[in-house]
mmCIF file of N, CA and C in Angstrom:
data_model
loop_
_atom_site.group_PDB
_atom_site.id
_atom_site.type_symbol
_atom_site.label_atom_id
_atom_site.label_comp_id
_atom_site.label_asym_id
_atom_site.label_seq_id
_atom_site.Cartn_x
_atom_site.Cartn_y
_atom_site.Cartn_z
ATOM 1 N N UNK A 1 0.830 -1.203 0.000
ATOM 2 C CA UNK A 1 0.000 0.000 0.000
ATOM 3 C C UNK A 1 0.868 1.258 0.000
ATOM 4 N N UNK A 2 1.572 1.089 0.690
ATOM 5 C CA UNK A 2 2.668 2.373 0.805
ATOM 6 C C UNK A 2 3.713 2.263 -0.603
ATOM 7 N N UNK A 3 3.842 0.903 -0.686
ATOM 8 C CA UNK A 3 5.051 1.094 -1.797
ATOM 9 C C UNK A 3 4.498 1.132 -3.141
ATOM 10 N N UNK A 4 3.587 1.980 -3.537
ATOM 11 C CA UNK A 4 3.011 2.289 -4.501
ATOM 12 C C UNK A 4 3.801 2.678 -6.059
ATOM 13 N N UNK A 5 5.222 3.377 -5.902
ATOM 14 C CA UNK A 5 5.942 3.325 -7.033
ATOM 15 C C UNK A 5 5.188 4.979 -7.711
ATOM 16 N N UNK A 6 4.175 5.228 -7.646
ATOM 17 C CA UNK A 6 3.501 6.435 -8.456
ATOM 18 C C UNK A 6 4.203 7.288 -6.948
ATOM 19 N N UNK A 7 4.953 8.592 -7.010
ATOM 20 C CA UNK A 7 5.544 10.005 -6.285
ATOM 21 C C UNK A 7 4.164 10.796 -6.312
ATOM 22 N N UNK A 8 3.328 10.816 -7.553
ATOM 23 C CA UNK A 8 2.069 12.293 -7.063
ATOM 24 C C UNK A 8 1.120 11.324 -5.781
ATOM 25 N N UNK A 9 0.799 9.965 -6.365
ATOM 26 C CA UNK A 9 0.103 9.324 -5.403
ATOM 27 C C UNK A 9 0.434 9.556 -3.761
ATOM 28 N N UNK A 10 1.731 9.094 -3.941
ATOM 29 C CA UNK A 10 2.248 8.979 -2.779
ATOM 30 C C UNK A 10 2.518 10.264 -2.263
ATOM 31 N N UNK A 11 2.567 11.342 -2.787
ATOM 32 C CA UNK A 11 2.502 13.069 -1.979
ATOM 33 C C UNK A 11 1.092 13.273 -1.691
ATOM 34 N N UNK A 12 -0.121 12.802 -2.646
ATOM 35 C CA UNK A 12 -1.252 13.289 -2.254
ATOM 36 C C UNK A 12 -2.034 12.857 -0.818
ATOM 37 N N UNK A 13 -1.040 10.902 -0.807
ATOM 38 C CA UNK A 13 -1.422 10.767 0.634
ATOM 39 C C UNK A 13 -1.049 12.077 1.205
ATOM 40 N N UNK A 14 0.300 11.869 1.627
ATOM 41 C CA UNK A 14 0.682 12.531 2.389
ATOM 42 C C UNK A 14 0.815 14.103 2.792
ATOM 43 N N UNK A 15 -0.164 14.535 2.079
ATOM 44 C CA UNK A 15 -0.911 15.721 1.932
ATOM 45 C C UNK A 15 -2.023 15.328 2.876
ATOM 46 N N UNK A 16 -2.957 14.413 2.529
ATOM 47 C CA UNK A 16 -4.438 13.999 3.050
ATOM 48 C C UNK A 16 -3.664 13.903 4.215
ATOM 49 N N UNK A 17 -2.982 13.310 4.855
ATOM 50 C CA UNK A 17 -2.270 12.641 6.471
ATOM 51 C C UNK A 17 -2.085 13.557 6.956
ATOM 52 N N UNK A 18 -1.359 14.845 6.304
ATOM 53 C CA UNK A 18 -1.449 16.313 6.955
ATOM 54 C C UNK A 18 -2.297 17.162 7.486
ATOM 55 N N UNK A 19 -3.227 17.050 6.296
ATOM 56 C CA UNK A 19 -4.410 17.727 6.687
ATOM 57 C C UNK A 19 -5.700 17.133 7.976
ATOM 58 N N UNK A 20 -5.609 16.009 7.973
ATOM 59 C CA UNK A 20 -5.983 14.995 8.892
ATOM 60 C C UNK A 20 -5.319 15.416 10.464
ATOM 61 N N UNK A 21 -4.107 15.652 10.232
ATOM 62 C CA UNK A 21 -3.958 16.363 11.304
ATOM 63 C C UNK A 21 -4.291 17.231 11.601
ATOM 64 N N UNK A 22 -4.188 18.212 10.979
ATOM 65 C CA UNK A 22 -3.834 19.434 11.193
ATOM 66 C C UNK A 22 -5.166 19.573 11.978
ATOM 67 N N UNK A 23 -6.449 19.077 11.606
ATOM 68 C CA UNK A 23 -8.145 19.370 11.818
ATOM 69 C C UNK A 23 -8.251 18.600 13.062
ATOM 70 N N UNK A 24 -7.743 17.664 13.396
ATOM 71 C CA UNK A 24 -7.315 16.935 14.664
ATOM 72 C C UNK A 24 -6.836 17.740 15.516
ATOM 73 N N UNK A 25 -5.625 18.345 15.329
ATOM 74 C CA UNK A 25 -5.154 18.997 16.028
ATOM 75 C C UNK A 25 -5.710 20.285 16.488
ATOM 76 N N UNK A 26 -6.216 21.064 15.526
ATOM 77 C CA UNK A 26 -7.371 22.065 15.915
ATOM 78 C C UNK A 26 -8.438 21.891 16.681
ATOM 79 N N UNK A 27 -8.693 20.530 16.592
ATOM 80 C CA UNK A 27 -10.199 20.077 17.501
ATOM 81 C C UNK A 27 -9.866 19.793 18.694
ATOM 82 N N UNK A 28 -8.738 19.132 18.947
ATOM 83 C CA UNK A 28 -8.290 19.151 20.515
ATOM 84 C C UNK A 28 -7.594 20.919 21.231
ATOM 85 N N UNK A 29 -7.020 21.413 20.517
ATOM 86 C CA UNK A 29 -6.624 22.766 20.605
ATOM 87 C C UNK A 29 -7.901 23.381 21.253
ATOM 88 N N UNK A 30 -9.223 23.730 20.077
ATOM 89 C CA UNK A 30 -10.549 24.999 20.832
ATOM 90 C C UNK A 30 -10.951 23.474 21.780
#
């Protein structure tokens, strides 16, 4: 799953994983 071989794939996760945080992290923050 991870070793996907496609680089945009594998940045767009890790874009989504970011942003996943980031809204996580805001929700425990307020």
């Amino acid at each position: 799953m991870f070793l996907s071989g496609k680089y945009g794939e594998n940045k767009m996760k890790n874009l989504f994983q970011y942003v996943v945080f980031a809204l996580n992290l805001n929700f425990w923050i307020n």
